[in-house]
PDB file of C-alpha atoms in Angstrom:
ATOM      1  CA  UNK A   2     -37.191 -48.733  24.528  1.00 65.00           C
ATOM      2  CA  UNK A   3     -38.575 -51.525  22.211  1.00 71.00           C
ATOM      3  CA  UNK A   4     -39.528 -50.738  18.719  1.00 93.00           C
ATOM      4  CA  UNK A   5     -38.700 -50.991  14.954  1.00 95.00           C
ATOM      5  CA  UNK A   6     -36.004 -48.964  13.393  1.00 96.00           C
ATOM      6  CA  UNK A   7     -35.534 -48.304   9.720  1.00 96.00           C
ATOM      7  CA  UNK A   8     -32.708 -46.880   7.912  1.00 92.00           C
ATOM      8  CA  UNK A   9     -32.065 -44.880   6.056  1.00 92.00           C
ATOM      9  CA  UNK A  10     -35.019 -42.263   6.371  1.00 93.00           C
ATOM     10  CA  UNK A  11     -34.400 -41.023   2.907  1.00 94.00           C
ATOM     11  CA  UNK A  12     -32.825 -42.804   0.185  1.00 93.00           C
ATOM     12  CA  UNK A  13     -31.766 -41.682  -3.194  1.00 92.00           C
ATOM     13  CA  UNK A  14     -31.055 -44.188  -6.101  1.00 90.00           C
ATOM     14  CA  UNK A  15     -29.915 -44.079  -9.622  1.00 90.00           C
ATOM     15  CA  UNK A  16     -31.666 -46.071 -12.426  1.00 88.00           C
ATOM     16  CA  UNK A  17     -30.161 -49.692 -12.708  1.00 87.00           C
ATOM     17  CA  UNK A  18     -28.891 -49.712  -8.943  1.00 90.00           C
ATOM     18  CA  UNK A  19     -29.939 -52.181  -6.509  1.00 93.00           C
ATOM     19  CA  UNK A  20     -30.390 -50.697  -2.977  1.00 94.00           C
ATOM     20  CA  UNK A  21     -31.135 -52.224   0.425  1.00 96.00           C
ATOM     21  CA  UNK A  22     -33.617 -50.880   3.067  1.00 96.00           C
ATOM     22  CA  UNK A  23     -32.834 -51.862   6.629  1.00 97.00           C
ATOM     23  CA  UNK A  24     -35.459 -53.057   9.180  1.00 98.00           C
ATOM     24  CA  UNK A  25     -34.455 -54.087  12.786  1.00 97.00           C
ATOM     25  CA  UNK A  26     -36.757 -54.884  15.770  1.00 97.00           C
ATOM     26  CA  UNK A  27     -36.035 -55.720  19.348  1.00 96.00           C
ATOM     27  CA  UNK A  28     -39.680 -56.595  20.193  1.00 93.00           C
ATOM     28  CA  UNK A  29     -38.821 -60.254  20.026  1.00 92.00           C
ATOM     29  CA  UNK A  30     -41.518 -60.604  17.303  1.00 92.00           C
ATOM     30  CA  UNK A  31     -41.401 -63.620  15.214  1.00 91.00           C
ATOM     31  CA  UNK A  32     -43.163 -62.308  12.144  1.00 91.00           C
ATOM     32  CA  UNK A  33     -41.975 -59.393   9.973  1.00 94.00           C
ATOM     33  CA  UNK A  34     -43.347 -57.478   6.880  1.00 95.00           C
ATOM     34  CA  UNK A  35     -42.580 -54.993   4.251  1.00 97.00           C
ATOM     35  CA  UNK A  36     -45.163 -52.990   2.878  1.00 96.00           C
ATOM     36  CA  UNK A  37     -44.931 -50.227  -0.013  1.00 96.00           C
ATOM     37  CA  UNK A  38     -47.086 -47.127   0.344  1.00 94.00           C
ATOM     38  CA  UNK A  39     -48.246 -44.967  -2.602  1.00 92.00           C
ATOM     39  CA  UNK A  40     -50.446 -41.936  -2.553  1.00 85.00           C
ATOM     40  CA  UNK A  41     -54.184 -43.040  -2.865  1.00 80.00           C
ATOM     41  CA  UNK A  42     -53.159 -46.612  -2.707  1.00 82.00           C
ATOM     42  CA  UNK A  43     -53.010 -47.810   0.873  1.00 85.00           C
ATOM     43  CA  UNK A  44     -50.523 -50.204   1.902  1.00 91.00           C
ATOM     44  CA  UNK A  45     -49.436 -53.167  -0.179  1.00 93.00           C
ATOM     45  CA  UNK A  46     -47.543 -56.045   1.050  1.00 93.00           C
ATOM     46  CA  UNK A  47     -44.270 -57.091  -0.554  1.00 96.00           C
ATOM     47  CA  UNK A  48     -42.800 -59.907   1.363  1.00 96.00           C
ATOM     48  CA  UNK A  49     -43.453 -61.247   4.894  1.00 94.00           C
ATOM     49  CA  UNK A  50     -41.587 -63.771   7.040  1.00 94.00           C
ATOM     50  CA  UNK A  51     -43.088 -65.657  10.107  1.00 89.00           C
ATOM     51  CA  UNK A  52     -39.714 -67.422  11.114  1.00 90.00           C
ATOM     52  CA  UNK A  53     -36.052 -67.239  10.578  1.00 93.00           C
ATOM     53  CA  UNK A  54     -34.898 -68.386   7.359  1.00 95.00           C
ATOM     54  CA  UNK A  55     -38.370 -68.568   5.816  1.00 94.00           C
ATOM     55  CA  UNK A  56     -40.305 -65.996   3.899  1.00 95.00           C
ATOM     56  CA  UNK A  57     -43.258 -65.610   1.521  1.00 94.00           C
ATOM     57  CA  UNK A  58     -44.133 -63.271  -1.357  1.00 95.00           C
ATOM     58  CA  UNK A  59     -46.909 -60.734  -0.875  1.00 93.00           C
ATOM     59  CA  UNK A  60     -48.928 -59.203  -3.611  1.00 91.00           C
ATOM     60  CA  UNK A  61     -46.251 -57.107  -5.029  1.00 95.00           C
ATOM     61  CA  UNK A  62     -43.063 -58.989  -4.848  1.00 96.00           C
ATOM     62  CA  UNK A  63     -41.658 -58.446  -8.275  1.00 96.00           C
ATOM     63  CA  UNK A  64     -38.577 -56.722  -8.270  1.00 95.00           C
ATOM     64  CA  UNK A  65     -37.915 -57.079  -4.645  1.00 97.00           C
ATOM     65  CA  UNK A  66     -35.870 -59.469  -2.511  1.00 97.00           C
ATOM     66  CA  UNK A  67     -35.486 -60.203   1.225  1.00 98.00           C
ATOM     67  CA  UNK A  68     -33.726 -62.228   3.802  1.00 97.00           C
ATOM     68  CA  UNK A  69     -34.342 -63.301   7.367  1.00 97.00           C
ATOM     69  CA  UNK A  70     -31.242 -64.653   8.814  1.00 97.00           C
ATOM     70  CA  UNK A  71     -31.765 -63.204  12.146  1.00 96.00           C
ATOM     71  CA  UNK A  72     -35.055 -62.885  14.173  1.00 96.00           C
ATOM     72  CA  UNK A  73     -34.287 -59.135  14.559  1.00 97.00           C
ATOM     73  CA  UNK A  74     -33.605 -58.152  10.978  1.00 98.00           C
ATOM     74  CA  UNK A  75     -35.580 -58.336   7.855  1.00 98.00           C
ATOM     75  CA  UNK A  76     -33.787 -56.216   5.072  1.00 98.00           C
ATOM     76  CA  UNK A  77     -35.304 -55.438   1.720  1.00 97.00           C
ATOM     77  CA  UNK A  78     -33.462 -55.035  -1.371  1.00 97.00           C
ATOM     78  CA  UNK A  79     -35.099 -53.067  -4.139  1.00 95.00           C
ATOM     79  CA  UNK A  80     -33.762 -54.508  -7.373  1.00 93.00           C
ATOM     80  CA  UNK A  81     -33.103 -52.880 -10.909  1.00 88.00           C
ATOM     81  CA  UNK A  82     -35.898 -55.082 -12.071  1.00 87.00           C
ATOM     82  CA  UNK A  83     -38.449 -52.994 -10.216  1.00 88.00           C
ATOM     83  CA  UNK A  84     -39.865 -50.632 -12.882  1.00 87.00           C
ATOM     84  CA  UNK A  85     -41.279 -48.092 -10.509  1.00 90.00           C
ATOM     85  CA  UNK A  86     -39.459 -48.130  -7.037  1.00 92.00           C
ATOM     86  CA  UNK A  87     -40.182 -44.730  -5.852  1.00 94.00           C
ATOM     87  CA  UNK A  88     -42.336 -44.890  -2.885  1.00 95.00           C
ATOM     88  CA  UNK A  89     -42.550 -44.951   0.932  1.00 95.00           C
ATOM     89  CA  UNK A  90     -41.491 -48.338   2.344  1.00 97.00           C
ATOM     90  CA  UNK A  91     -42.879 -49.590   5.770  1.00 96.00           C
ATOM     91  CA  UNK A  92     -41.703 -52.351   7.846  1.00 97.00           C
ATOM     92  CA  UNK A  93     -43.738 -53.889  10.527  1.00 95.00           C
ATOM     93  CA  UNK A  94     -43.532 -56.879  12.879  1.00 93.00           C
ATOM     94  CA  UNK A  95     -46.171 -58.754  14.950  1.00 90.00           C
ATOM     95  CA  UNK A  96     -45.688 -61.334  18.074  1.00 86.00           C
ATOM     96  CA  UNK A  97     -47.890 -63.983  16.299  1.00 77.00           C
ATOM     97  CA  UNK A  98     -46.438 -66.888  14.304  1.00 54.00           C
ATOM     98  CA  UNK A  99     -49.714 -68.185  13.232  1.00 56.00           C
ATOM     99  CA  UNK A 100     -51.267 -65.281  11.537  1.00 50.00           C
ATOM    100  CA  UNK A 101     -51.702 -61.789  10.664  1.00 55.00           C
ATOM    101  CA  UNK A 102     -54.499 -60.921  12.972  1.00 57.00           C
ATOM    102  CA  UNK A 103     -52.383 -59.779  15.867  1.00 69.00           C
ATOM    103  CA  UNK A 104     -51.404 -56.159  16.249  1.00 80.00           C
ATOM    104  CA  UNK A 105     -48.641 -55.167  13.747  1.00 88.00           C
ATOM    105  CA  UNK A 106     -45.959 -52.616  14.980  1.00 91.00           C
ATOM    106  CA  UNK A 107     -44.788 -50.274  12.354  1.00 94.00           C
ATOM    107  CA  UNK A 108     -41.343 -48.632  11.799  1.00 96.00           C
ATOM    108  CA  UNK A 109     -40.954 -45.029  10.777  1.00 94.00           C
ATOM    109  CA  UNK A 110     -40.549 -45.714   7.137  1.00 95.00           C
ATOM    110  CA  UNK A 111     -38.030 -45.155   4.358  1.00 96.00           C
ATOM    111  CA  UNK A 112     -38.771 -42.886   1.348  1.00 94.00           C
ATOM    112  CA  UNK A 113     -37.035 -43.996  -1.645  1.00 95.00           C
ATOM    113  CA  UNK A 114     -36.565 -41.780  -4.599  1.00 94.00           C
ATOM    114  CA  UNK A 115     -35.217 -42.858  -7.918  1.00 90.00           C
ATOM    115  CA  UNK A 116     -33.234 -40.228  -9.724  1.00 85.00           C
TER     116      UNK A 116
ATOM    117  CA  UNK B  60     -60.009 -62.915   0.133  1.00 80.00           C
ATOM    118  CA  UNK B  61     -61.010 -59.837   1.934  1.00 85.00           C
ATOM    119  CA  UNK B  62     -61.479 -56.347   0.843  1.00 91.00           C
ATOM    120  CA  UNK B  63     -61.799 -52.925   2.406  1.00 94.00           C
ATOM    121  CA  UNK B  64     -63.464 -49.788   1.304  1.00 95.00           C
ATOM    122  CA  UNK B  65     -62.675 -46.475   2.702  1.00 96.00           C
ATOM    123  CA  UNK B  66     -65.494 -44.325   1.048  1.00 90.00           C
ATOM    124  CA  UNK B  67     -64.061 -40.895   1.893  1.00 94.00           C
ATOM    125  CA  UNK B  68     -60.532 -40.059   0.677  1.00 94.00           C
ATOM    126  CA  UNK B  69     -60.414 -36.760   2.472  1.00 96.00           C
ATOM    127  CA  UNK B  70     -62.329 -35.458   5.365  1.00 97.00           C
ATOM    128  CA  UNK B  71     -62.319 -31.630   6.533  1.00 97.00           C
ATOM    129  CA  UNK B  72     -63.779 -31.076   9.876  1.00 97.00           C
ATOM    130  CA  UNK B  73     -63.999 -28.227  12.218  1.00 97.00           C
ATOM    131  CA  UNK B  74     -61.957 -28.092  15.427  1.00 97.00           C
ATOM    132  CA  UNK B  75     -64.150 -29.430  18.361  1.00 97.00           C
ATOM    133  CA  UNK B  76     -66.932 -30.977  15.888  1.00 98.00           C
ATOM    134  CA  UNK B  77     -67.495 -34.614  15.841  1.00 98.00           C
ATOM    135  CA  UNK B  78     -66.194 -36.809  12.930  1.00 98.00           C
ATOM    136  CA  UNK B  79     -67.002 -40.185  11.378  1.00 98.00           C
ATOM    137  CA  UNK B  80     -64.600 -41.952   9.090  1.00 98.00           C
ATOM    138  CA  UNK B  81     -66.337 -44.666   7.091  1.00 98.00           C
ATOM    139  CA  UNK B  82     -65.194 -48.335   6.492  1.00 98.00           C
ATOM    140  CA  UNK B  83     -66.734 -51.119   4.874  1.00 97.00           C
ATOM    141  CA  UNK B  84     -65.519 -54.482   4.176  1.00 96.00           C
ATOM    142  CA  UNK B  85     -66.093 -57.524   2.163  1.00 94.00           C
ATOM    143  CA  UNK B  86     -65.362 -61.103   3.321  1.00 90.00           C
ATOM    144  CA  UNK B  87     -67.054 -64.571   2.987  1.00 87.00           C
ATOM    145  CA  UNK B  88     -65.746 -65.566   6.553  1.00 86.00           C
ATOM    146  CA  UNK B  89     -65.482 -63.984   9.960  1.00 87.00           C
ATOM    147  CA  UNK B  90     -62.888 -61.218  10.386  1.00 88.00           C
ATOM    148  CA  UNK B  91     -60.771 -59.095  12.507  1.00 90.00           C
ATOM    149  CA  UNK B  92     -60.926 -55.343  12.025  1.00 92.00           C
ATOM    150  CA  UNK B  93     -58.266 -52.730  12.719  1.00 93.00           C
ATOM    151  CA  UNK B  94     -57.885 -48.806  12.427  1.00 96.00           C
ATOM    152  CA  UNK B  95     -54.579 -47.438  12.135  1.00 96.00           C
ATOM    153  CA  UNK B  96     -53.428 -43.571  12.231  1.00 97.00           C
ATOM    154  CA  UNK B  97     -50.567 -42.313  10.323  1.00 95.00           C
ATOM    155  CA  UNK B  98     -48.999 -38.899  11.077  1.00 93.00           C
ATOM    156  CA  UNK B  99     -47.116 -36.949   8.279  1.00 87.00           C
ATOM    157  CA  UNK B 100     -43.817 -38.905   7.237  1.00 82.00           C
ATOM    158  CA  UNK B 101     -44.217 -41.474   9.852  1.00 88.00           C
ATOM    159  CA  UNK B 102     -45.136 -45.273  10.285  1.00 91.00           C
ATOM    160  CA  UNK B 103     -48.700 -46.405  11.366  1.00 93.00           C
ATOM    161  CA  UNK B 104     -50.012 -46.657  14.737  1.00 94.00           C
ATOM    162  CA  UNK B 105     -52.769 -49.068  16.021  1.00 93.00           C
ATOM    163  CA  UNK B 106     -55.814 -46.885  17.122  1.00 96.00           C
ATOM    164  CA  UNK B 107     -58.180 -49.801  17.902  1.00 95.00           C
ATOM    165  CA  UNK B 108     -59.075 -53.292  17.070  1.00 92.00           C
ATOM    166  CA  UNK B 109     -62.226 -55.548  16.966  1.00 92.00           C
ATOM    167  CA  UNK B 110     -61.356 -59.181  17.600  1.00 87.00           C
ATOM    168  CA  UNK B 111     -64.590 -60.608  19.325  1.00 85.00           C
ATOM    169  CA  UNK B 112     -67.131 -59.616  22.005  1.00 87.00           C
ATOM    170  CA  UNK B 113     -68.681 -56.048  22.324  1.00 90.00           C
ATOM    171  CA  UNK B 114     -69.296 -54.371  19.042  1.00 92.00           C
ATOM    172  CA  UNK B 115     -68.325 -51.130  20.332  1.00 96.00           C
ATOM    173  CA  UNK B 116     -64.625 -50.685  20.421  1.00 96.00           C
ATOM    174  CA  UNK B 117     -62.739 -48.129  22.211  1.00 96.00           C
ATOM    175  CA  UNK B 118     -59.199 -46.926  21.301  1.00 95.00           C
ATOM    176  CA  UNK B 119     -56.528 -44.342  21.965  1.00 94.00           C
ATOM    177  CA  UNK B 120     -56.890 -40.562  21.694  1.00 93.00           C
ATOM    178  CA  UNK B 121     -60.743 -40.730  22.365  1.00 96.00           C
ATOM    179  CA  UNK B 122     -61.453 -42.724  19.236  1.00 97.00           C
ATOM    180  CA  UNK B 123     -64.121 -45.570  18.990  1.00 98.00           C
ATOM    181  CA  UNK B 124     -65.578 -47.687  16.398  1.00 98.00           C
ATOM    182  CA  UNK B 125     -68.555 -49.864  16.083  1.00 96.00           C
ATOM    183  CA  UNK B 126     -68.427 -53.377  14.076  1.00 96.00           C
ATOM    184  CA  UNK B 127     -71.760 -53.881  12.264  1.00 95.00           C
ATOM    185  CA  UNK B 128     -71.958 -57.385  10.687  1.00 93.00           C
ATOM    186  CA  UNK B 129     -75.222 -56.902   8.825  1.00 94.00           C
ATOM    187  CA  UNK B 130     -73.884 -53.788   7.221  1.00 95.00           C
ATOM    188  CA  UNK B 131     -70.228 -55.077   6.908  1.00 95.00           C
ATOM    189  CA  UNK B 132     -68.941 -51.692   8.328  1.00 97.00           C
ATOM    190  CA  UNK B 133     -66.563 -50.519  10.958  1.00 98.00           C
ATOM    191  CA  UNK B 134     -66.787 -46.940  11.149  1.00 98.00           C
ATOM    192  CA  UNK B 135     -64.509 -44.872  13.131  1.00 98.00           C
ATOM    193  CA  UNK B 136     -65.786 -41.960  15.525  1.00 98.00           C
ATOM    194  CA  UNK B 137     -64.688 -39.187  17.633  1.00 98.00           C
ATOM    195  CA  UNK B 138     -67.080 -36.734  19.457  1.00 97.00           C
ATOM    196  CA  UNK B 139     -64.795 -33.623  19.328  1.00 97.00           C
ATOM    197  CA  UNK B 140     -61.826 -33.535  17.164  1.00 97.00           C
ATOM    198  CA  UNK B 141     -58.481 -31.613  17.996  1.00 96.00           C
ATOM    199  CA  UNK B 142     -55.949 -30.238  15.613  1.00 96.00           C
ATOM    200  CA  UNK B 143     -53.368 -33.035  16.541  1.00 95.00           C
ATOM    201  CA  UNK B 144     -55.833 -35.517  14.895  1.00 97.00           C
ATOM    202  CA  UNK B 145     -54.973 -34.155  11.809  1.00 96.00           C
ATOM    203  CA  UNK B 146     -53.481 -37.331   9.978  1.00 96.00           C
ATOM    204  CA  UNK B 147     -54.378 -40.214   7.758  1.00 96.00           C
ATOM    205  CA  UNK B 148     -56.567 -43.134   8.889  1.00 97.00           C
ATOM    206  CA  UNK B 149     -56.404 -46.490   7.463  1.00 96.00           C
ATOM    207  CA  UNK B 150     -58.994 -49.326   8.113  1.00 96.00           C
ATOM    208  CA  UNK B 151     -57.755 -52.891   7.800  1.00 92.00           C
ATOM    209  CA  UNK B 152     -59.300 -56.520   7.609  1.00 91.00           C
ATOM    210  CA  UNK B 153     -58.136 -60.111   8.070  1.00 87.00           C
ATOM    211  CA  UNK B 154     -59.885 -63.395   8.241  1.00 83.00           C
ATOM    212  CA  UNK B 155     -60.057 -64.703  11.771  1.00 79.00           C
ATOM    213  CA  UNK B 156     -58.093 -68.060  11.113  1.00 75.00           C
ATOM    214  CA  UNK B 157     -55.081 -69.113   9.692  1.00 70.00           C
ATOM    215  CA  UNK B 158     -52.184 -67.198   7.855  1.00 68.00           C
ATOM    216  CA  UNK B 159     -54.410 -64.703   6.252  1.00 73.00           C
ATOM    217  CA  UNK B 160     -52.826 -61.357   5.219  1.00 78.00           C
ATOM    218  CA  UNK B 161     -53.887 -57.970   6.764  1.00 85.00           C
ATOM    219  CA  UNK B 162     -55.592 -55.924   3.889  1.00 89.00           C
ATOM    220  CA  UNK B 163     -55.651 -52.270   4.071  1.00 91.00           C
ATOM    221  CA  UNK B 164     -58.046 -49.671   2.678  1.00 94.00           C
ATOM    222  CA  UNK B 165     -56.757 -46.654   0.511  1.00 94.00           C
ATOM    223  CA  UNK B 166     -56.877 -44.235   3.662  1.00 95.00           C
ATOM    224  CA  UNK B 167     -58.817 -41.067   4.624  1.00 97.00           C
ATOM    225  CA  UNK B 168     -57.010 -37.931   5.120  1.00 96.00           C
ATOM    226  CA  UNK B 169     -58.597 -36.124   8.053  1.00 97.00           C
ATOM    227  CA  UNK B 170     -57.972 -32.256   8.114  1.00 97.00           C
ATOM    228  CA  UNK B 171     -58.931 -30.431  11.200  1.00 97.00           C
ATOM    229  CA  UNK B 172     -59.886 -26.556  10.499  1.00 95.00           C
ATOM    230  CA  UNK B 173     -59.146 -24.246  13.497  1.00 93.00           C
TER     231      UNK B 173
END
């Protein structure tokens, strides 16, 4: 079955540590996205990529980094510079190279907790 | 830039009763509109979308929404809800051109009362 996988489902991190969240898709989509979800705040865009080896900052990129070395993979690193990283992280993808109006398909999410 | 307002953060409804979840948007250009559903501890799933054409859009699980340009609204409705509809619902908007990002509302938590 085609879809988006995120791992791990739950992740615990000590303060000061970097941590990488995995996102893989087998939908052959060109565009991929990372969102952060906090209670009562909806989804906020962290980074997006519309083609391999290229990505752009979203609304809340500070303290995060990404790479897009393969079409199928878009890992997100939460660095120690992110002051409040505890949140639910969602990865998404869409077919279209040209914009955001095509349907975005979401992964199951990773819940990150900083201890 | 576009913005979305979901007027109700929580909506309790009795089982088999109708429900309307409200969504208003702001934009200086024409838009595309979406409703997504999120079940507990899961990702989002598309319910329906308005791109063009008929202003009444039908989606999955018996939901429908009506695009009202004059009132800048895209309210979601279901004539008879079921326990399995308990979830969080997000409205989203994007401009209908270029590389515009998808902007999400803050969500409405729908709770079905048996």
